[in-house]
mmCIF file of C-alpha atoms and ligand atoms in Angstrom:
data_model
loop_
_atom_site.group_PDB
_atom_site.id
_atom_site.type_symbol
_atom_site.label_atom_id
_atom_site.label_comp_id
_atom_site.label_asym_id
_atom_site.label_seq_id
_atom_site.Cartn_x
_atom_site.Cartn_y
_atom_site.Cartn_z
ATOM 1 C CA MET A 1 -29.188 -9.453 -62.007
ATOM 2 C CA HIS A 2 -26.193 -11.951 -61.508
ATOM 3 C CA VAL A 3 -23.647 -13.641 -63.395
ATOM 4 C CA THR A 4 -23.856 -17.487 -63.730
ATOM 5 C CA HIS A 5 -20.785 -18.246 -65.573
ATOM 6 C CA LEU A 6 -17.506 -16.050 -66.126
ATOM 7 C CA SER A 7 -14.953 -16.951 -68.808
ATOM 8 C CA LEU A 8 -11.583 -15.432 -69.275
ATOM 9 C CA ALA A 9 -9.086 -15.779 -72.042
ATOM 10 C CA ASP A 10 -5.763 -13.929 -71.710
ATOM 11 C CA PHE A 11 -7.046 -11.516 -69.051
ATOM 12 C CA ARG A 12 -4.247 -10.504 -66.523
ATOM 13 C CA SER A 13 -2.596 -13.530 -65.070
ATOM 14 C CA TYR A 14 -5.140 -16.035 -66.619
ATOM 15 C CA ALA A 15 -4.300 -17.678 -69.933
ATOM 16 C CA ARG A 16 -8.095 -19.520 -69.620
ATOM 17 C CA VAL A 17 -10.331 -19.785 -66.763
ATOM 18 C CA GLU A 18 -13.874 -20.742 -66.372
ATOM 19 C CA VAL A 19 -16.001 -19.840 -63.310
ATOM 20 C CA GLN A 20 -19.251 -21.073 -62.462
ATOM 21 C CA LEU A 21 -21.160 -18.610 -60.213
ATOM 22 C CA ASP A 22 -24.441 -18.873 -58.238
ATOM 23 C CA PRO A 23 -26.625 -16.300 -56.930
ATOM 24 C CA GLY A 24 -25.769 -15.498 -53.132
ATOM 25 C CA VAL A 25 -22.374 -15.181 -51.866
ATOM 26 C CA THR A 26 -19.220 -16.614 -53.576
ATOM 27 C CA ALA A 27 -16.052 -16.153 -51.870
ATOM 28 C CA PHE A 28 -12.468 -16.353 -53.872
ATOM 29 C CA VAL A 29 -9.904 -17.128 -51.187
ATOM 30 C CA GLY A 30 -6.018 -17.568 -51.689
ATOM 31 C CA PRO A 31 -2.860 -16.193 -50.730
ATOM 32 C CA ASN A 32 -1.579 -12.779 -52.301
ATOM 33 C CA GLY A 33 -0.927 -12.392 -55.831
ATOM 34 C CA GLN A 34 -2.781 -15.552 -56.963
ATOM 35 C CA GLY A 35 -5.504 -13.989 -59.256
ATOM 36 C CA LYS A 36 -8.509 -13.270 -56.933
ATOM 37 C CA THR A 37 -8.791 -9.432 -57.888
ATOM 38 C CA ASN A 38 -8.188 -10.139 -61.281
ATOM 39 C CA LEU A 39 -11.371 -12.204 -61.497
ATOM 40 C CA VAL A 40 -13.706 -9.615 -59.870
ATOM 41 C CA GLU A 41 -12.020 -6.953 -61.781
ATOM 42 C CA ALA A 42 -13.193 -8.685 -65.104
ATOM 43 C CA VAL A 43 -16.875 -8.598 -63.686
ATOM 44 C CA GLY A 44 -16.283 -4.974 -62.908
ATOM 45 C CA TYR A 45 -14.947 -4.305 -66.445
ATOM 46 C CA LEU A 46 -18.138 -5.469 -68.006
ATOM 47 C CA ALA A 47 -20.092 -3.130 -65.928
ATOM 48 C CA THR A 48 -17.905 0.135 -66.425
ATOM 49 C CA LEU A 49 -15.663 -0.552 -69.368
ATOM 50 C CA GLY A 50 -12.920 0.102 -67.034
ATOM 51 C CA SER A 51 -10.641 -1.344 -64.443
ATOM 52 C CA HIS A 52 -10.888 -0.153 -60.872
ATOM 53 C CA ARG A 53 -7.077 -0.465 -60.492
ATOM 54 C CA VAL A 54 -5.566 0.834 -63.775
ATOM 55 C CA ALA A 55 -6.454 3.718 -66.167
ATOM 56 C CA SER A 56 -5.686 1.975 -69.599
ATOM 57 C CA ASP A 57 -6.493 -1.525 -70.792
ATOM 58 C CA ALA A 58 -2.969 -2.692 -71.548
ATOM 59 C CA PRO A 59 -2.142 -4.178 -67.976
ATOM 60 C CA LEU A 60 -5.393 -6.152 -68.479
ATOM 61 C CA VAL A 61 -4.032 -8.283 -71.400
ATOM 62 C CA ARG A 62 -1.798 -11.133 -70.144
ATOM 63 C CA MET A 63 1.866 -10.373 -70.555
ATOM 64 C CA GLY A 64 2.837 -11.888 -74.013
ATOM 65 C CA ALA A 65 -0.689 -12.008 -75.497
ATOM 66 C CA ASP A 66 -2.148 -9.455 -77.825
ATOM 67 C CA ARG A 67 -5.561 -9.188 -76.791
ATOM 68 C CA ALA A 68 -7.910 -10.551 -73.851
ATOM 69 C CA VAL A 69 -11.448 -11.794 -73.726
ATOM 70 C CA ILE A 70 -14.120 -11.470 -70.956
ATOM 71 C CA ARG A 71 -17.182 -13.238 -71.356
ATOM 72 C CA ALA A 72 -20.133 -13.745 -68.965
ATOM 73 C CA GLN A 73 -23.533 -15.320 -68.902
ATOM 74 C CA VAL A 74 -25.812 -13.004 -67.183
ATOM 75 C CA LYS A 75 -29.136 -13.745 -65.628
ATOM 76 C CA GLN A 76 -31.947 -11.123 -65.017
ATOM 77 C CA GLY A 77 -35.284 -12.555 -64.010
ATOM 78 C CA GLU A 78 -35.751 -15.112 -66.579
ATOM 79 C CA ARG A 79 -33.680 -13.415 -69.108
ATOM 80 C CA GLN A 80 -30.242 -14.946 -70.112
ATOM 81 C CA GLN A 81 -27.690 -13.050 -71.829
ATOM 82 C CA LEU A 82 -24.203 -13.641 -72.972
ATOM 83 C CA VAL A 83 -21.783 -10.737 -73.141
ATOM 84 C CA GLU A 84 -18.389 -10.693 -74.612
ATOM 85 C CA LEU A 85 -15.696 -8.156 -74.651
ATOM 86 C CA GLU A 86 -12.471 -8.338 -76.492
ATOM 87 C CA LEU A 87 -9.900 -5.912 -75.428
ATOM 88 C CA ASN A 88 -7.313 -4.783 -78.022
ATOM 89 C CA PRO A 89 -4.929 -2.215 -76.316
ATOM 90 C CA GLY A 90 -4.149 0.358 -78.914
ATOM 91 C CA LYS A 91 -7.040 -0.575 -81.225
ATOM 92 C CA ALA A 92 -10.697 -0.631 -80.808
ATOM 93 C CA ASN A 93 -12.145 -2.894 -78.299
ATOM 94 C CA ARG A 94 -14.882 -5.289 -79.781
ATOM 95 C CA ALA A 95 -18.161 -6.447 -78.165
ATOM 96 C CA ARG A 96 -20.836 -9.089 -78.923
ATOM 97 C CA ILE A 97 -24.104 -9.817 -77.125
ATOM 98 C CA ASN A 98 -25.650 -13.363 -77.542
ATOM 99 C CA ARG A 99 -22.837 -14.375 -80.029
ATOM 100 C CA SER A 100 -24.616 -12.065 -82.680
ATOM 101 C CA SER A 101 -22.511 -9.691 -84.753
ATOM 102 C CA GLN A 102 -20.700 -7.195 -83.205
ATOM 103 C CA VAL A 103 -22.134 -4.095 -81.371
ATOM 104 C CA LYS A 104 -20.347 -1.162 -79.895
ATOM 105 C CA PRO A 105 -18.694 -2.021 -76.459
ATOM 106 C CA ARG A 106 -21.142 0.707 -75.058
ATOM 107 C CA ASP A 107 -24.033 -1.276 -76.024
ATOM 108 C CA VAL A 108 -22.946 -3.833 -73.378
ATOM 109 C CA LEU A 109 -23.421 -1.419 -70.553
ATOM 110 C CA GLY A 110 -26.353 -2.126 -68.531
ATOM 111 C CA ILE A 111 -26.329 -5.863 -68.952
ATOM 112 C CA VAL A 112 -23.831 -6.421 -66.035
ATOM 113 C CA ARG A 113 -24.167 -3.829 -63.146
ATOM 114 C CA THR A 114 -21.773 -4.040 -60.427
ATOM 115 C CA VAL A 115 -21.045 -1.918 -57.056
ATOM 116 C CA LEU A 116 -17.272 -2.524 -56.207
ATOM 117 C CA PHE A 117 -15.890 -1.980 -52.937
ATOM 118 C CA ALA A 118 -12.108 -2.154 -52.940
ATOM 119 C CA PRO A 119 -9.122 -0.760 -51.158
ATOM 120 C CA GLU A 120 -8.724 1.772 -53.971
ATOM 121 C CA ASP A 121 -11.971 3.417 -52.821
ATOM 122 C CA LEU A 122 -9.842 5.310 -50.072
ATOM 123 C CA ALA A 123 -9.107 7.721 -52.984
ATOM 124 C CA LEU A 124 -12.660 8.547 -53.236
ATOM 125 C CA VAL A 125 -12.133 10.570 -49.974
ATOM 126 C CA LYS A 126 -8.638 11.307 -49.957
ATOM 127 C CA GLY A 127 -7.601 11.562 -53.742
ATOM 128 C CA ASP A 128 -7.995 14.147 -56.211
ATOM 129 C CA PRO A 129 -11.408 15.648 -57.652
ATOM 130 C CA GLY A 130 -11.004 13.314 -60.608
ATOM 131 C CA GLU A 131 -11.568 10.337 -58.471
ATOM 132 C CA ARG A 132 -14.967 11.813 -57.323
ATOM 133 C CA ARG A 133 -15.826 12.647 -60.774
ATOM 134 C CA ARG A 134 -15.299 9.095 -61.964
ATOM 135 C CA PHE A 135 -17.450 7.837 -59.127
ATOM 136 C CA LEU A 136 -20.290 9.981 -60.105
ATOM 137 C CA ASP A 137 -20.016 9.341 -63.769
ATOM 138 C CA GLU A 138 -19.923 5.738 -63.480
ATOM 139 C CA LEU A 139 -22.913 5.639 -61.125
ATOM 140 C CA ILE A 140 -24.852 7.902 -63.700
ATOM 141 C CA THR A 141 -23.778 5.270 -66.393
ATOM 142 C CA ALA A 142 -25.126 2.374 -64.228
ATOM 143 C CA ARG A 143 -28.341 4.338 -63.728
ATOM 144 C CA SER A 144 -28.789 5.288 -67.182
ATOM 145 C CA PRO A 145 -26.349 3.526 -69.783
ATOM 146 C CA ARG A 146 -27.167 6.025 -72.749
ATOM 147 C CA MET A 147 -24.949 8.489 -70.419
ATOM 148 C CA ALA A 148 -21.821 6.526 -71.722
ATOM 149 C CA GLY A 149 -22.645 8.497 -75.102
ATOM 150 C CA VAL A 150 -22.938 11.853 -73.547
ATOM 151 C CA ARG A 151 -19.846 11.180 -71.445
ATOM 152 C CA SER A 152 -17.774 10.353 -74.460
ATOM 153 C CA ASP A 153 -19.346 13.253 -76.597
ATOM 154 C CA TYR A 154 -18.224 15.534 -73.722
ATOM 155 C CA GLU A 155 -14.640 14.167 -73.807
ATOM 156 C CA ARG A 156 -14.559 14.578 -77.470
ATOM 157 C CA VAL A 157 -15.822 17.952 -77.464
ATOM 158 C CA LEU A 158 -13.280 19.127 -74.602
ATOM 159 C CA LYS A 159 -10.569 17.609 -76.658
ATOM 160 C CA GLN A 160 -11.350 19.600 -79.761
ATOM 161 C CA ARG A 161 -12.048 22.847 -77.865
ATOM 162 C CA ASN A 162 -8.503 22.245 -75.905
ATOM 163 C CA THR A 163 -6.694 21.783 -79.188
ATOM 164 C CA LEU A 164 -8.353 25.028 -80.611
ATOM 165 C CA LEU A 165 -7.535 26.796 -77.409
ATOM 166 C CA LYS A 166 -3.800 25.566 -77.388
ATOM 167 C CA SER A 167 -3.159 26.810 -81.217
ATOM 168 C CA ALA A 168 -4.890 30.267 -79.949
ATOM 169 C CA ALA A 169 -2.303 30.300 -77.072
ATOM 170 C CA LEU A 170 0.521 29.439 -79.345
ATOM 171 C CA ALA A 171 -0.237 32.183 -81.987
ATOM 172 C CA ARG A 172 -0.499 34.608 -79.190
ATOM 173 C CA ARG A 173 2.686 33.875 -77.625
ATOM 174 C CA HIS A 174 4.479 34.060 -81.025
ATOM 175 C CA GLY A 175 2.914 37.204 -81.782
ATOM 176 C CA GLY A 176 1.075 36.169 -84.933
ATOM 177 C CA ARG A 177 -2.243 37.096 -85.868
ATOM 178 C CA SER A 178 -4.935 36.438 -83.225
ATOM 179 C CA MET A 179 -7.099 33.719 -84.631
ATOM 180 C CA ASP A 180 -10.617 33.688 -85.702
ATOM 181 C CA LEU A 181 -12.442 33.281 -82.519
ATOM 182 C CA SER A 182 -16.181 32.454 -84.089
ATOM 183 C CA THR A 183 -15.023 28.827 -84.251
ATOM 184 C CA LEU A 184 -14.502 28.995 -80.596
ATOM 185 C CA ASP A 185 -17.950 30.321 -80.029
ATOM 186 C CA VAL A 186 -19.209 27.190 -81.689
ATOM 187 C CA TRP A 187 -17.314 24.736 -79.510
ATOM 188 C CA ASP A 188 -18.564 26.789 -76.609
ATOM 189 C CA GLN A 189 -22.189 25.861 -77.481
ATOM 190 C CA HIS A 190 -21.183 22.296 -77.857
ATOM 191 C CA LEU A 191 -19.363 22.009 -74.613
ATOM 192 C CA ALA A 192 -22.149 24.019 -72.620
ATOM 193 C CA ARG A 193 -24.948 21.749 -74.244
ATOM 194 C CA VAL A 194 -23.274 18.279 -73.685
ATOM 195 C CA GLY A 195 -21.714 19.675 -70.398
ATOM 196 C CA ALA A 196 -25.224 20.754 -69.055
ATOM 197 C CA GLU A 197 -26.623 17.518 -69.766
ATOM 198 C CA LEU A 198 -23.727 15.820 -67.803
ATOM 199 C CA LEU A 199 -24.073 18.265 -65.036
ATOM 200 C CA ALA A 200 -27.923 17.969 -64.608
ATOM 201 C CA GLN A 201 -27.416 14.023 -64.106
ATOM 202 C CA ARG A 202 -24.519 14.683 -61.628
ATOM 203 C CA LEU A 203 -26.726 17.208 -59.529
ATOM 204 C CA ASP A 204 -29.640 14.817 -59.566
ATOM 205 C CA LEU A 205 -27.396 11.929 -58.392
ATOM 206 C CA VAL A 206 -25.801 13.984 -55.687
ATOM 207 C CA ALA A 207 -29.284 14.887 -54.360
ATOM 208 C CA ALA A 208 -30.576 11.082 -54.566
ATOM 209 C CA ILE A 209 -27.471 9.728 -53.001
ATOM 210 C CA GLN A 210 -27.028 12.320 -50.092
ATOM 211 C CA PRO A 211 -29.415 10.898 -47.730
ATOM 212 C CA LEU A 212 -28.405 7.125 -48.592
ATOM 213 C CA ALA A 213 -24.802 7.960 -47.824
ATOM 214 C CA ASP A 214 -25.785 9.592 -44.504
ATOM 215 C CA LYS A 215 -27.979 6.534 -43.581
ATOM 216 C CA ALA A 216 -25.184 3.995 -44.629
ATOM 217 C CA TYR A 217 -22.670 5.928 -42.646
ATOM 218 C CA GLU A 218 -24.720 5.956 -39.685
ATOM 219 C CA GLN A 219 -24.941 2.174 -40.032
ATOM 220 C CA LEU A 220 -21.092 1.669 -40.386
ATOM 221 C CA ALA A 221 -20.162 4.225 -37.656
ATOM 222 C CA PRO A 222 -23.212 4.866 -35.435
ATOM 223 C CA GLY A 223 -23.030 8.560 -34.172
ATOM 224 C CA GLY A 224 -20.171 9.391 -36.299
ATOM 225 C CA GLY A 225 -21.965 11.626 -38.840
ATOM 226 C CA PRO A 226 -23.696 13.361 -40.298
ATOM 227 C CA VAL A 227 -22.392 13.053 -43.671
ATOM 228 C CA ALA A 228 -22.985 15.605 -46.595
ATOM 229 C CA LEU A 229 -22.168 15.828 -50.215
ATOM 230 C CA GLU A 230 -21.964 19.083 -52.036
ATOM 231 C CA TYR A 231 -21.550 19.511 -55.635
ATOM 232 C CA LYS A 232 -18.733 22.330 -56.540
ATOM 233 C CA PRO A 233 -19.221 23.431 -60.016
ATOM 234 C CA SER A 234 -16.345 25.160 -61.741
ATOM 235 C CA ALA A 235 -18.976 27.345 -63.302
ATOM 236 C CA PRO A 236 -20.777 28.842 -60.101
ATOM 237 C CA GLY A 237 -24.441 29.241 -59.996
ATOM 238 C CA GLU A 238 -27.609 27.876 -58.734
ATOM 239 C CA ALA A 239 -29.086 26.385 -62.022
ATOM 240 C CA HIS A 240 -30.524 22.757 -61.880
ATOM 241 C CA THR A 241 -32.482 22.513 -65.342
ATOM 242 C CA ARG A 242 -30.600 21.652 -68.365
ATOM 243 C CA GLU A 243 -31.447 24.940 -70.072
ATOM 244 C CA ASP A 244 -30.322 26.965 -66.862
ATOM 245 C CA LEU A 245 -27.211 25.036 -66.615
ATOM 246 C CA TYR A 246 -26.354 25.622 -70.372
ATOM 247 C CA GLU A 247 -26.754 29.311 -69.807
ATOM 248 C CA GLN A 248 -24.669 29.205 -66.609
ATOM 249 C CA LEU A 249 -21.711 27.342 -68.539
ATOM 250 C CA MET A 250 -22.000 29.824 -71.395
ATOM 251 C CA GLY A 251 -21.508 32.802 -68.866
ATOM 252 C CA ALA A 252 -18.745 31.125 -67.140
ATOM 253 C CA LEU A 253 -16.924 30.199 -70.610
ATOM 254 C CA ALA A 254 -17.345 33.874 -71.835
ATOM 255 C CA GLU A 255 -15.923 35.058 -68.324
ATOM 256 C CA ALA A 256 -12.821 32.728 -68.558
ATOM 257 C CA ARG A 257 -12.039 33.078 -72.129
ATOM 258 C CA LYS A 258 -9.284 35.475 -71.878
ATOM 259 C CA GLN A 259 -7.649 33.303 -69.223
ATOM 260 C CA GLU A 260 -8.365 30.143 -71.329
ATOM 261 C CA ILE A 261 -6.720 31.789 -74.501
ATOM 262 C CA GLU A 262 -3.649 32.594 -72.387
ATOM 263 C CA ARG A 263 -3.270 29.158 -70.885
ATOM 264 C CA GLY A 264 -4.535 27.070 -73.672
ATOM 265 C CA VAL A 265 -6.927 24.798 -71.944
ATOM 266 C CA THR A 266 -10.680 24.796 -70.883
ATOM 267 C CA LEU A 267 -11.005 25.888 -67.438
ATOM 268 C CA VAL A 268 -14.685 25.657 -66.970
ATOM 269 C CA GLY A 269 -16.983 22.709 -67.181
ATOM 270 C CA PRO A 270 -17.785 19.327 -65.410
ATOM 271 C CA HIS A 271 -14.318 18.100 -65.977
ATOM 272 C CA ARG A 272 -13.115 20.727 -63.663
ATOM 273 C CA ASP A 273 -15.871 20.082 -60.934
ATOM 274 C CA ASP A 274 -15.538 18.331 -57.598
ATOM 275 C CA VAL A 275 -17.851 17.004 -54.742
ATOM 276 C CA LEU A 276 -17.118 18.290 -51.398
ATOM 277 C CA LEU A 277 -17.504 15.369 -48.870
ATOM 278 C CA LYS A 278 -18.336 16.659 -45.499
ATOM 279 C CA LEU A 279 -18.103 14.731 -42.257
ATOM 280 C CA GLY A 280 -19.694 16.809 -39.466
ATOM 281 C CA GLN A 281 -18.890 20.353 -40.194
ATOM 282 C CA LEU A 282 -15.485 19.491 -41.700
ATOM 283 C CA PRO A 283 -14.311 18.245 -45.141
ATOM 284 C CA ALA A 284 -13.497 14.479 -44.898
ATOM 285 C CA LYS A 285 -10.432 15.321 -47.112
ATOM 286 C CA GLY A 286 -7.797 16.557 -45.129
ATOM 287 C CA TYR A 287 -9.500 16.085 -41.890
ATOM 288 C CA ALA A 288 -11.052 12.786 -41.372
ATOM 289 C CA SER A 289 -9.122 9.952 -39.726
ATOM 290 C CA HIS A 290 -7.947 6.877 -41.598
ATOM 291 C CA GLY A 291 -10.880 4.939 -40.260
ATOM 292 C CA GLU A 292 -13.481 7.710 -40.835
ATOM 293 C CA SER A 293 -12.301 8.194 -44.428
ATOM 294 C CA TRP A 294 -12.764 4.115 -45.008
ATOM 295 C CA SER A 295 -16.072 4.421 -43.388
ATOM 296 C CA TYR A 296 -16.951 7.286 -45.894
ATOM 297 C CA ALA A 297 -15.775 5.359 -49.030
ATOM 298 C CA LEU A 298 -17.859 2.265 -47.988
ATOM 299 C CA ALA A 299 -20.782 4.266 -47.284
ATOM 300 C CA LEU A 300 -20.678 5.874 -50.809
ATOM 301 C CA ARG A 301 -20.555 2.387 -52.188
ATOM 302 C CA LEU A 302 -23.535 1.233 -49.935
ATOM 303 C CA ALA A 303 -25.364 4.148 -50.972
ATOM 304 C CA SER A 304 -24.727 3.313 -54.771
ATOM 305 C CA TYR A 305 -26.092 0.028 -54.001
ATOM 306 C CA ASP A 306 -29.300 1.173 -52.311
ATOM 307 C CA LEU A 307 -29.876 3.679 -55.154
ATOM 308 C CA LEU A 308 -29.434 1.292 -57.923
ATOM 309 C CA ARG A 309 -31.479 -1.387 -56.101
ATOM 310 C CA ALA A 310 -34.281 1.319 -55.268
ATOM 311 C CA GLU A 311 -34.469 2.051 -59.075
ATOM 312 C CA GLY A 312 -34.949 -1.652 -60.064
ATOM 313 C CA ASN A 313 -31.167 -2.242 -61.045
ATOM 314 C CA GLU A 314 -30.237 -4.735 -58.634
ATOM 315 C CA PRO A 315 -26.309 -5.017 -59.215
ATOM 316 C CA VAL A 316 -23.756 -7.642 -58.250
ATOM 317 C CA LEU A 317 -21.993 -6.482 -55.288
ATOM 318 C CA VAL A 318 -18.024 -6.956 -55.349
ATOM 319 C CA LEU A 319 -16.069 -6.678 -52.202
ATOM 320 C CA ASP A 320 -12.458 -7.049 -52.978
ATOM 321 C CA ASP A 321 -10.422 -7.467 -50.144
ATOM 322 C CA VAL A 322 -12.326 -5.000 -47.900
ATOM 323 C CA PHE A 323 -12.810 -6.895 -44.870
ATOM 324 C CA ALA A 324 -9.160 -7.298 -43.763
ATOM 325 C CA GLU A 325 -9.017 -3.431 -43.745
ATOM 326 C CA LEU A 326 -11.975 -3.143 -41.214
ATOM 327 C CA ASP A 327 -12.289 -3.488 -37.490
ATOM 328 C CA ALA A 328 -14.349 -6.293 -36.275
ATOM 329 C CA ARG A 329 -17.350 -3.953 -35.731
ATOM 330 C CA ARG A 330 -17.561 -2.444 -38.983
ATOM 331 C CA ARG A 331 -16.655 -5.780 -40.573
ATOM 332 C CA GLU A 332 -19.884 -7.199 -39.187
ATOM 333 C CA ARG A 333 -21.976 -4.228 -40.133
ATOM 334 C CA LEU A 334 -20.841 -4.183 -43.539
ATOM 335 C CA ALA A 335 -21.323 -7.850 -44.007
ATOM 336 C CA GLU A 336 -24.957 -7.772 -42.716
ATOM 337 C CA LEU A 337 -25.707 -4.793 -45.002
ATOM 338 C CA VAL A 338 -24.469 -6.709 -48.205
ATOM 339 C CA ALA A 339 -25.433 -10.422 -46.968
ATOM 340 C CA PRO A 340 -29.149 -10.075 -48.680
ATOM 341 C CA GLY A 341 -27.656 -8.892 -52.012
ATOM 342 C CA GLU A 342 -28.812 -11.082 -55.114
ATOM 343 C CA GLN A 343 -25.070 -11.800 -55.734
ATOM 344 C CA VAL A 344 -22.123 -11.056 -53.794
ATOM 345 C CA LEU A 345 -18.538 -11.752 -54.821
ATOM 346 C CA VAL A 346 -15.907 -11.567 -52.051
ATOM 347 C CA THR A 347 -12.155 -11.964 -52.260
ATOM 348 C CA ALA A 348 -9.902 -12.414 -49.258
ATOM 349 C CA ALA A 349 -6.602 -13.836 -48.573
ATOM 350 C CA VAL A 350 -7.657 -16.241 -45.603
ATOM 351 C CA ASP A 351 -10.988 -17.701 -44.941
ATOM 352 C CA ASP A 352 -11.193 -15.859 -41.574
ATOM 353 C CA ASP A 353 -11.267 -12.604 -43.217
ATOM 354 C CA VAL A 354 -14.744 -13.624 -44.622
ATOM 355 C CA PRO A 355 -17.362 -12.717 -42.171
ATOM 356 C CA ASP A 356 -19.619 -15.660 -41.059
ATOM 357 C CA VAL A 357 -22.754 -14.205 -42.299
ATOM 358 C CA LEU A 358 -21.414 -14.346 -45.786
ATOM 359 C CA THR A 359 -21.762 -18.276 -46.166
ATOM 360 C CA GLY A 360 -21.852 -19.480 -49.591
ATOM 361 C CA MET A 361 -19.913 -20.880 -52.300
ATOM 362 C CA ARG A 362 -16.102 -20.960 -51.909
ATOM 363 C CA TYR A 363 -13.356 -20.976 -54.404
ATOM 364 C CA SER A 364 -9.617 -21.490 -53.612
ATOM 365 C CA VAL A 365 -7.577 -19.475 -56.089
ATOM 366 C CA SER A 366 -3.878 -20.563 -56.237
ATOM 367 C CA ASP A 367 -1.427 -20.127 -59.087
ATOM 368 C CA GLY A 368 -4.011 -19.215 -61.652
ATOM 369 C CA THR A 369 -6.357 -22.079 -60.932
ATOM 370 C CA VAL A 370 -9.805 -21.530 -59.388
ATOM 371 C CA GLU A 371 -11.166 -24.441 -57.659
ATOM 372 C CA ARG A 372 -14.497 -25.150 -55.888
ATOM 373 C CA VAL A 373 -14.031 -26.122 -52.147
HETATM 374 N N1 ATP B 1 -1.180 -8.496 -67.587
HETATM 375 C C1 ATP B 1 -0.785 -9.367 -66.712
HETATM 376 N N2 ATP B 1 -0.072 -10.741 -67.304
HETATM 377 C C2 ATP B 1 0.370 -11.361 -66.409
HETATM 378 N N3 ATP B 1 0.277 -11.538 -65.092
HETATM 379 C C3 ATP B 1 -0.493 -10.406 -64.549
HETATM 380 C C4 ATP B 1 -0.900 -9.430 -65.296
HETATM 381 N N4 ATP B 1 -1.459 -8.343 -64.485
HETATM 382 C C5 ATP B 1 -1.198 -8.885 -63.408
HETATM 383 N N5 ATP B 1 -0.755 -10.153 -63.231
HETATM 384 C C6 ATP B 1 -0.393 -10.866 -62.190
HETATM 385 O O1 ATP B 1 -1.514 -11.219 -61.475
HETATM 386 C C7 ATP B 1 -1.018 -11.311 -60.072
HETATM 387 C C8 ATP B 1 -2.018 -10.431 -59.248
HETATM 388 O O2 ATP B 1 -3.271 -10.917 -59.262
HETATM 389 P P1 ATP B 1 -4.451 -10.360 -58.290
HETATM 390 O O3 ATP B 1 -4.304 -8.904 -58.313
HETATM 391 O O4 ATP B 1 -5.752 -10.843 -58.687
HETATM 392 O O5 ATP B 1 -3.923 -11.104 -57.031
HETATM 393 P P2 ATP B 1 -4.640 -11.195 -55.792
HETATM 394 O O6 ATP B 1 -5.148 -12.637 -55.581
HETATM 395 O O7 ATP B 1 -5.968 -10.446 -55.663
HETATM 396 O O8 ATP B 1 -3.698 -10.827 -54.559
HETATM 397 P P3 ATP B 1 -3.979 -9.952 -53.165
HETATM 398 O O9 ATP B 1 -4.502 -10.886 -52.173
HETATM 399 O O10 ATP B 1 -2.594 -9.460 -52.858
HETATM 400 O O11 ATP B 1 -4.842 -8.965 -53.424
HETATM 401 C C9 ATP B 1 0.260 -10.854 -59.850
HETATM 402 O O12 ATP B 1 1.120 -11.858 -59.685
HETATM 403 C C10 ATP B 1 0.549 -9.861 -61.200
HETATM 404 O O13 ATP B 1 1.739 -10.125 -61.674
HETATM 405 MG MG1 MG B 2 -6.559 -8.608 -54.582
#
């Protein structure tokens, strides 16, 4: 798929902007702080309902405005769709498809698909487990948009269960009567049921992406690998099917219950899991060099692209400011690997940072204006 038109209102630094897009490569070039990333961040938002830079929507709304609108015309084969999201921080966001009446923002997922490369990706390798969980869960949702519902169900169940555990912990500490734990049993079952569904998808994804990441790393940094991904569940075990994962989670919850009631928080489940990223025999985190970590992060994104494309979901490739961070050889390799993409959006501070193989349309971004050059 590709985006043919992007239109923003009160999004980030833009009061209004209209950008015409073609298939192939489009580069947005301009000095620092002029609004290049803001443009591609909006495209990414349509694909994930989140920003790759901030965890909440508030910074996405132009200072002084109370809502932002992102609108994109999308073409997939012969099919055209208009998607529209209205961001209302502190209130429910709104969505429309083809100007029809409102749909849930989640229903928009799957229309725009992106694989976004950004300097922030270094955190995939060097950062907390939450960064890697988000990577997996966003990719799961790109493969299968209905997983957005499973993810939010999980968040909801987890929140309720934590509330219950917190009051159990408080009751215990203040020497009150211990609470009726049968309610907790019910929430264990909910957590294990939804958690098992999420886990099954994550395990399937890790297995699918592992060989692709290894291949991509070899292409970017020949001889530097191999890379291996190992899923590290908080509920240990070998289960793979949903039924077995459910049992595994139930067992681990039973085992952790005493400690959970002491601490008042859920200690077992997909929200506590991690993926170990190995480079050669060592974990990348804590061992890999800066350049190796960068290559690793890029390899994970390239693998995501390969996976979605192989499954018939050709995504828009977004490369936000990545070339400036790479040495000449890796820059060329990355450029060659992404150049055939159906649509590639690149941002760079200067023309020289856009590799020659990525010729295409160019926009100059300066002081809030986006002009074709
Ligand atoms: N909510 C907002 N309201 C108004 N301005 C904003 C808002 N959020 C960000 N900005 C402004 O947008 C600018 C940053 O835009 P952006 O990140 O797109 O820059 P860039 O062109 O990608 O720069 P660089 O080359 O440094 O990456 C900053 O000047 C920032 O102050
Ligand atoms: Mg930028």
